[in-house]
Amino acid sequence: CLLSAPGIEQHVFGEGEQETRKNFADRSDLLPEIVFNWWDCLTELEKDMIVKPDTTEAKADEITTLGKYRNISKYRRYLYNVRRDVEKGLVPARKSLGLDNLTPFADEFKSYIMVKYRTDIFTKEGNFDGRKFWPKYAEELADTVGFLRSIPLNIIVTSHIQYSLDEENVQKAISPEAQKLPKEWMPNIDGKLRFSLGGLFSYCFYLWAEEQPGKDTEYYAKLEADQNNIGLAKARFQPFDNPRRIKLPKNKFYDFLMDNINSKLQAVANKQGV
């Protein structure tokens, strides 16, 4: 779905996401993907330190955290540059941005907060203070995703999902009755952003595939929850007659969505006599 957007520049976090591009070999408008790998943000000395036999796990973790901090910092600065490019009319071939995938990105973002706010979230004795960490993590992660969303291009973000407590019950996660509380399929990220992504984007699709032996795989989406276990499926403008089961054409998602939006808008205009 992400790579079906026109003139898209894929920003890769995690392993192997760029392999999907092989399904779009006939497209000439795809920009080269950009892989953001924390290992590449380490110096040669730091890489050597990690692999030395006498390096402690604590030291290796410290270097890893530093690399992830630099990687997130690098990405934030890159987004600022993209915003300036748009404002200056540069790189006209870049029409869409895709963050692929939010789950490893949000995980690395923890290291960014750990380093940036180290003096705030660790006590003088060196103990981690989660009460100070999580609010800063939530605020800065939402700010970064919000800035990405504000860039005046097509913005697409993918995420893995997890079966977790809904927003109403998430505070009871460690209570004895937690196993009996209702759960939903939500973006697989920590913090409250997983509940508020629907307010940042115009369309939030819950996606799945159906496979049957001897038949082609079929791809579906929900754009409106019809079960209490689907936690994020919504649209600001609903272009589908049955938004609870949308059959998607393979590799043509963007055009399919635009066609449905335009068709529904025209139908509304005709009904109003415009």
mmCIF file with all atom_site columns, C-alpha atoms in Angstrom, residues 154-253:
data_model
loop_
_atom_site.group_PDB
_atom_site.id
_atom_site.type_symbol
_atom_site.label_atom_id
_atom_site.label_alt_id
_atom_site.label_comp_id
_atom_site.label_asym_id
_atom_site.label_entity_id
_atom_site.label_seq_id
_atom_site.pdbx_PDB_ins_code
_atom_site.Cartn_x
_atom_site.Cartn_y
_atom_site.Cartn_z
_atom_site.occupancy
_atom_site.B_iso_or_equiv
_atom_site.pdbx_formal_charge
_atom_site.auth_seq_id
_atom_site.auth_comp_id
_atom_site.auth_asym_id
_atom_site.auth_atom_id
_atom_site.pdbx_PDB_model_num
ATOM 1   C CA . ASN A 1 154 ? 1.439   12.438  0.722  1.00 0.00 ? 154 ASN A CA 1
ATOM 2   C CA . ILE A 1 155 ? 2.495   10.928  4.070  1.00 0.00 ? 155 ILE A CA 1
ATOM 3   C CA . ILE A 1 156 ? 2.140   7.186   4.676  1.00 0.00 ? 156 ILE A CA 1
ATOM 4   C CA . VAL A 1 157 ? 3.189   5.394   7.864  1.00 0.00 ? 157 VAL A CA 1
ATOM 5   C CA . THR A 1 158 ? 3.083   1.640   8.354  1.00 0.00 ? 158 THR A CA 1
ATOM 6   C CA . SER A 1 159 ? 3.072   -0.195  11.669 1.00 0.00 ? 159 SER A CA 1
ATOM 7   C CA . HIS A 1 160 ? 3.002   -3.725  12.971 1.00 0.00 ? 160 HIS A CA 1
ATOM 8   C CA . ILE A 1 161 ? 0.126   -4.462  15.334 1.00 0.00 ? 161 ILE A CA 1
ATOM 9   C CA . GLN A 1 162 ? -0.314  -6.058  18.742 1.00 0.00 ? 162 GLN A CA 1
ATOM 10  C CA . TYR A 1 163 ? -3.272  -7.330  20.724 1.00 0.00 ? 163 TYR A CA 1
ATOM 11  C CA . SER A 1 164 ? -3.402  -5.009  23.712 1.00 0.00 ? 164 SER A CA 1
ATOM 12  C CA . LEU A 1 165 ? -5.746  -3.409  26.223 1.00 0.00 ? 165 LEU A CA 1
ATOM 13  C CA . ASP A 1 166 ? -7.860  -0.555  24.962 1.00 0.00 ? 166 ASP A CA 1
ATOM 14  C CA . GLU A 1 167 ? -7.250  3.026   26.053 1.00 0.00 ? 167 GLU A CA 1
ATOM 15  C CA . GLU A 1 168 ? -9.866  2.869   28.776 1.00 0.00 ? 168 GLU A CA 1
ATOM 16  C CA . ASN A 1 169 ? -8.232  -0.121  30.482 1.00 0.00 ? 169 ASN A CA 1
ATOM 17  C CA . VAL A 1 170 ? -4.540  0.282   29.682 1.00 0.00 ? 170 VAL A CA 1
ATOM 18  C CA . GLN A 1 171 ? -3.805  1.569   33.201 1.00 0.00 ? 171 GLN A CA 1
ATOM 19  C CA . LYS A 1 172 ? -4.988  -1.782  34.574 1.00 0.00 ? 172 LYS A CA 1
ATOM 20  C CA . ALA A 1 173 ? -2.382  -3.801  32.643 1.00 0.00 ? 173 ALA A CA 1
ATOM 21  C CA . ILE A 1 174 ? -0.705  -5.122  35.789 1.00 0.00 ? 174 ILE A CA 1
ATOM 22  C CA . SER A 1 175 ? -3.885  -5.672  37.772 1.00 0.00 ? 175 SER A CA 1
ATOM 23  C CA . PRO A 1 176 ? -5.066  -9.224  38.617 1.00 0.00 ? 176 PRO A CA 1
ATOM 24  C CA . GLU A 1 177 ? -8.104  -8.894  36.314 1.00 0.00 ? 177 GLU A CA 1
ATOM 25  C CA . ALA A 1 178 ? -6.064  -7.717  33.289 1.00 0.00 ? 178 ALA A CA 1
ATOM 26  C CA . GLN A 1 179 ? -6.468  -11.019 31.442 1.00 0.00 ? 179 GLN A CA 1
ATOM 27  C CA . LYS A 1 180 ? -10.247 -10.629 31.489 1.00 0.00 ? 180 LYS A CA 1
ATOM 28  C CA . LEU A 1 181 ? -10.325 -7.051  30.211 1.00 0.00 ? 181 LEU A CA 1
ATOM 29  C CA . PRO A 1 182 ? -11.243 -6.303  26.543 1.00 0.00 ? 182 PRO A CA 1
ATOM 30  C CA . LYS A 1 183 ? -8.361  -6.033  24.092 1.00 0.00 ? 183 LYS A CA 1
ATOM 31  C CA . GLU A 1 184 ? -7.910  -4.535  20.636 1.00 0.00 ? 184 GLU A CA 1
ATOM 32  C CA . TRP A 1 185 ? -5.536  -4.811  17.707 1.00 0.00 ? 185 TRP A CA 1
ATOM 33  C CA . MET A 1 186 ? -3.502  -1.611  17.976 1.00 0.00 ? 186 MET A CA 1
ATOM 34  C CA . PRO A 1 187 ? -0.245  -0.250  16.473 1.00 0.00 ? 187 PRO A CA 1
ATOM 35  C CA . ASN A 1 188 ? 2.641   -2.118  18.082 1.00 0.00 ? 188 ASN A CA 1
ATOM 36  C CA . ILE A 1 189 ? 4.253   0.836   19.837 1.00 0.00 ? 189 ILE A CA 1
ATOM 37  C CA . ASP A 1 190 ? 4.505   1.800   23.491 1.00 0.00 ? 190 ASP A CA 1
ATOM 38  C CA . GLY A 1 191 ? 2.872   4.876   24.945 1.00 0.00 ? 191 GLY A CA 1
ATOM 39  C CA . LYS A 1 192 ? -0.321  6.769   24.288 1.00 0.00 ? 192 LYS A CA 1
ATOM 40  C CA . LEU A 1 193 ? 0.481   7.611   20.644 1.00 0.00 ? 193 LEU A CA 1
ATOM 41  C CA . ARG A 1 194 ? -0.975  4.279   19.555 1.00 0.00 ? 194 ARG A CA 1
ATOM 42  C CA . PHE A 1 195 ? -4.383  5.551   20.662 1.00 0.00 ? 195 PHE A CA 1
ATOM 43  C CA . SER A 1 196 ? -4.109  8.978   19.030 1.00 0.00 ? 196 SER A CA 1
ATOM 44  C CA . LEU A 1 197 ? -2.694  8.157   15.574 1.00 0.00 ? 197 LEU A CA 1
ATOM 45  C CA . GLY A 1 198 ? -6.212  8.299   14.193 1.00 0.00 ? 198 GLY A CA 1
ATOM 46  C CA . GLY A 1 199 ? -6.301  12.013  14.961 1.00 0.00 ? 199 GLY A CA 1
ATOM 47  C CA . LEU A 1 200 ? -3.089  12.718  13.043 1.00 0.00 ? 200 LEU A CA 1
ATOM 48  C CA . PHE A 1 201 ? -3.941  11.075  9.729  1.00 0.00 ? 201 PHE A CA 1
ATOM 49  C CA . SER A 1 202 ? -6.832  11.391  7.319  1.00 0.00 ? 202 SER A CA 1
ATOM 50  C CA . TYR A 1 203 ? -7.079  7.628   6.846  1.00 0.00 ? 203 TYR A CA 1
ATOM 51  C CA . CYS A 1 204 ? -6.103  4.810   9.191  1.00 0.00 ? 204 CYS A CA 1
ATOM 52  C CA . PHE A 1 205 ? -6.509  1.388   7.599  1.00 0.00 ? 205 PHE A CA 1
ATOM 53  C CA . TYR A 1 206 ? -6.497  -1.912  9.411  1.00 0.00 ? 206 TYR A CA 1
ATOM 54  C CA . LEU A 1 207 ? -5.061  -4.346  6.853  1.00 0.00 ? 207 LEU A CA 1
ATOM 55  C CA . TRP A 1 208 ? -5.121  -8.104  6.485  1.00 0.00 ? 208 TRP A CA 1
ATOM 56  C CA . ALA A 1 209 ? -4.769  -10.850 3.880  1.00 0.00 ? 209 ALA A CA 1
ATOM 57  C CA . GLU A 1 210 ? -6.830  -13.966 3.306  1.00 0.00 ? 210 GLU A CA 1
ATOM 58  C CA . GLU A 1 211 ? -5.121  -17.067 1.961  1.00 0.00 ? 211 GLU A CA 1
ATOM 59  C CA . GLN A 1 212 ? -6.735  -20.225 0.650  1.00 0.00 ? 212 GLN A CA 1
ATOM 60  C CA . PRO A 1 213 ? -4.944  -23.255 -0.811 1.00 0.00 ? 213 PRO A CA 1
ATOM 61  C CA . GLY A 1 214 ? -4.924  -23.152 -4.600 1.00 0.00 ? 214 GLY A CA 1
ATOM 62  C CA . LYS A 1 215 ? -6.274  -19.615 -4.784 1.00 0.00 ? 215 LYS A CA 1
ATOM 63  C CA . ASP A 1 216 ? -4.674  -16.196 -5.106 1.00 0.00 ? 216 ASP A CA 1
ATOM 64  C CA . THR A 1 217 ? -4.109  -14.290 -1.876 1.00 0.00 ? 217 THR A CA 1
ATOM 65  C CA . GLU A 1 218 ? -6.714  -11.579 -1.384 1.00 0.00 ? 218 GLU A CA 1
ATOM 66  C CA . TYR A 1 219 ? -5.998  -8.311  0.411  1.00 0.00 ? 219 TYR A CA 1
ATOM 67  C CA . TYR A 1 220 ? -8.528  -6.458  2.555  1.00 0.00 ? 220 TYR A CA 1
ATOM 68  C CA . ALA A 1 221 ? -8.818  -3.349  4.697  1.00 0.00 ? 221 ALA A CA 1
ATOM 69  C CA . LYS A 1 222 ? -11.145 -1.888  7.293  1.00 0.00 ? 222 LYS A CA 1
ATOM 70  C CA . LEU A 1 223 ? -11.738 1.842   7.442  1.00 0.00 ? 223 LEU A CA 1
ATOM 71  C CA . GLU A 1 224 ? -14.378 1.560   10.128 1.00 0.00 ? 224 GLU A CA 1
ATOM 72  C CA . ALA A 1 225 ? -14.265 -0.806  13.070 1.00 0.00 ? 225 ALA A CA 1
ATOM 73  C CA . ASP A 1 226 ? -17.056 -3.375  13.157 1.00 0.00 ? 226 ASP A CA 1
ATOM 74  C CA . GLN A 1 227 ? -15.692 -5.375  16.061 1.00 0.00 ? 227 GLN A CA 1
ATOM 75  C CA . ASN A 1 228 ? -14.500 -4.284  19.478 1.00 0.00 ? 228 ASN A CA 1
ATOM 76  C CA . ASN A 1 229 ? -11.130 -5.934  18.832 1.00 0.00 ? 229 ASN A CA 1
ATOM 77  C CA . ILE A 1 230 ? -10.179 -3.579  15.972 1.00 0.00 ? 230 ILE A CA 1
ATOM 78  C CA . GLY A 1 231 ? -8.767  -0.511  17.655 1.00 0.00 ? 231 GLY A CA 1
ATOM 79  C CA . LEU A 1 232 ? -7.751  1.769   14.801 1.00 0.00 ? 232 LEU A CA 1
ATOM 80  C CA . ALA A 1 233 ? -9.774  1.947   11.585 1.00 0.00 ? 233 ALA A CA 1
ATOM 81  C CA . LYS A 1 234 ? -11.214 5.335   10.735 1.00 0.00 ? 234 LYS A CA 1
ATOM 82  C CA . ALA A 1 235 ? -11.441 8.087   8.133  1.00 0.00 ? 235 ALA A CA 1
ATOM 83  C CA . ARG A 1 236 ? -12.177 11.787  8.181  1.00 0.00 ? 236 ARG A CA 1
ATOM 84  C CA . PHE A 1 237 ? -14.094 11.359  4.938  1.00 0.00 ? 237 PHE A CA 1
ATOM 85  C CA . GLN A 1 238 ? -15.566 7.919   4.283  1.00 0.00 ? 238 GLN A CA 1
ATOM 86  C CA . PRO A 1 239 ? -15.395 7.063   0.549  1.00 0.00 ? 239 PRO A CA 1
ATOM 87  C CA . PHE A 1 240 ? -16.469 3.409   0.788  1.00 0.00 ? 240 PHE A CA 1
ATOM 88  C CA . ASP A 1 241 ? -19.987 1.993   0.899  1.00 0.00 ? 241 ASP A CA 1
ATOM 89  C CA . ASN A 1 242 ? -18.784 -0.941  3.004  1.00 0.00 ? 242 ASN A CA 1
ATOM 90  C CA . PRO A 1 243 ? -15.784 0.367   4.955  1.00 0.00 ? 243 PRO A CA 1
ATOM 91  C CA . ARG A 1 244 ? -15.643 -2.765  7.107  1.00 0.00 ? 244 ARG A CA 1
ATOM 92  C CA . ARG A 1 245 ? -14.486 -5.035  4.275  1.00 0.00 ? 245 ARG A CA 1
ATOM 93  C CA . ILE A 1 246 ? -12.651 -3.321  1.426  1.00 0.00 ? 246 ILE A CA 1
ATOM 94  C CA . LYS A 1 247 ? -11.050 -5.590  -1.129 1.00 0.00 ? 247 LYS A CA 1
ATOM 95  C CA . LEU A 1 248 ? -7.811  -3.992  -2.299 1.00 0.00 ? 248 LEU A CA 1
ATOM 96  C CA . PRO A 1 249 ? -6.234  -4.358  -5.739 1.00 0.00 ? 249 PRO A CA 1
ATOM 97  C CA . LYS A 1 250 ? -2.677  -5.606  -5.373 1.00 0.00 ? 250 LYS A CA 1
ATOM 98  C CA . ASN A 1 251 ? -0.049  -2.840  -5.683 1.00 0.00 ? 251 ASN A CA 1
ATOM 99  C CA . LYS A 1 252 ? -2.665  -0.258  -6.759 1.00 0.00 ? 252 LYS A CA 1
ATOM 100 C CA . PHE A 1 253 ? -3.801  0.956   -3.356 1.00 0.00 ? 253 PHE A CA 1
#
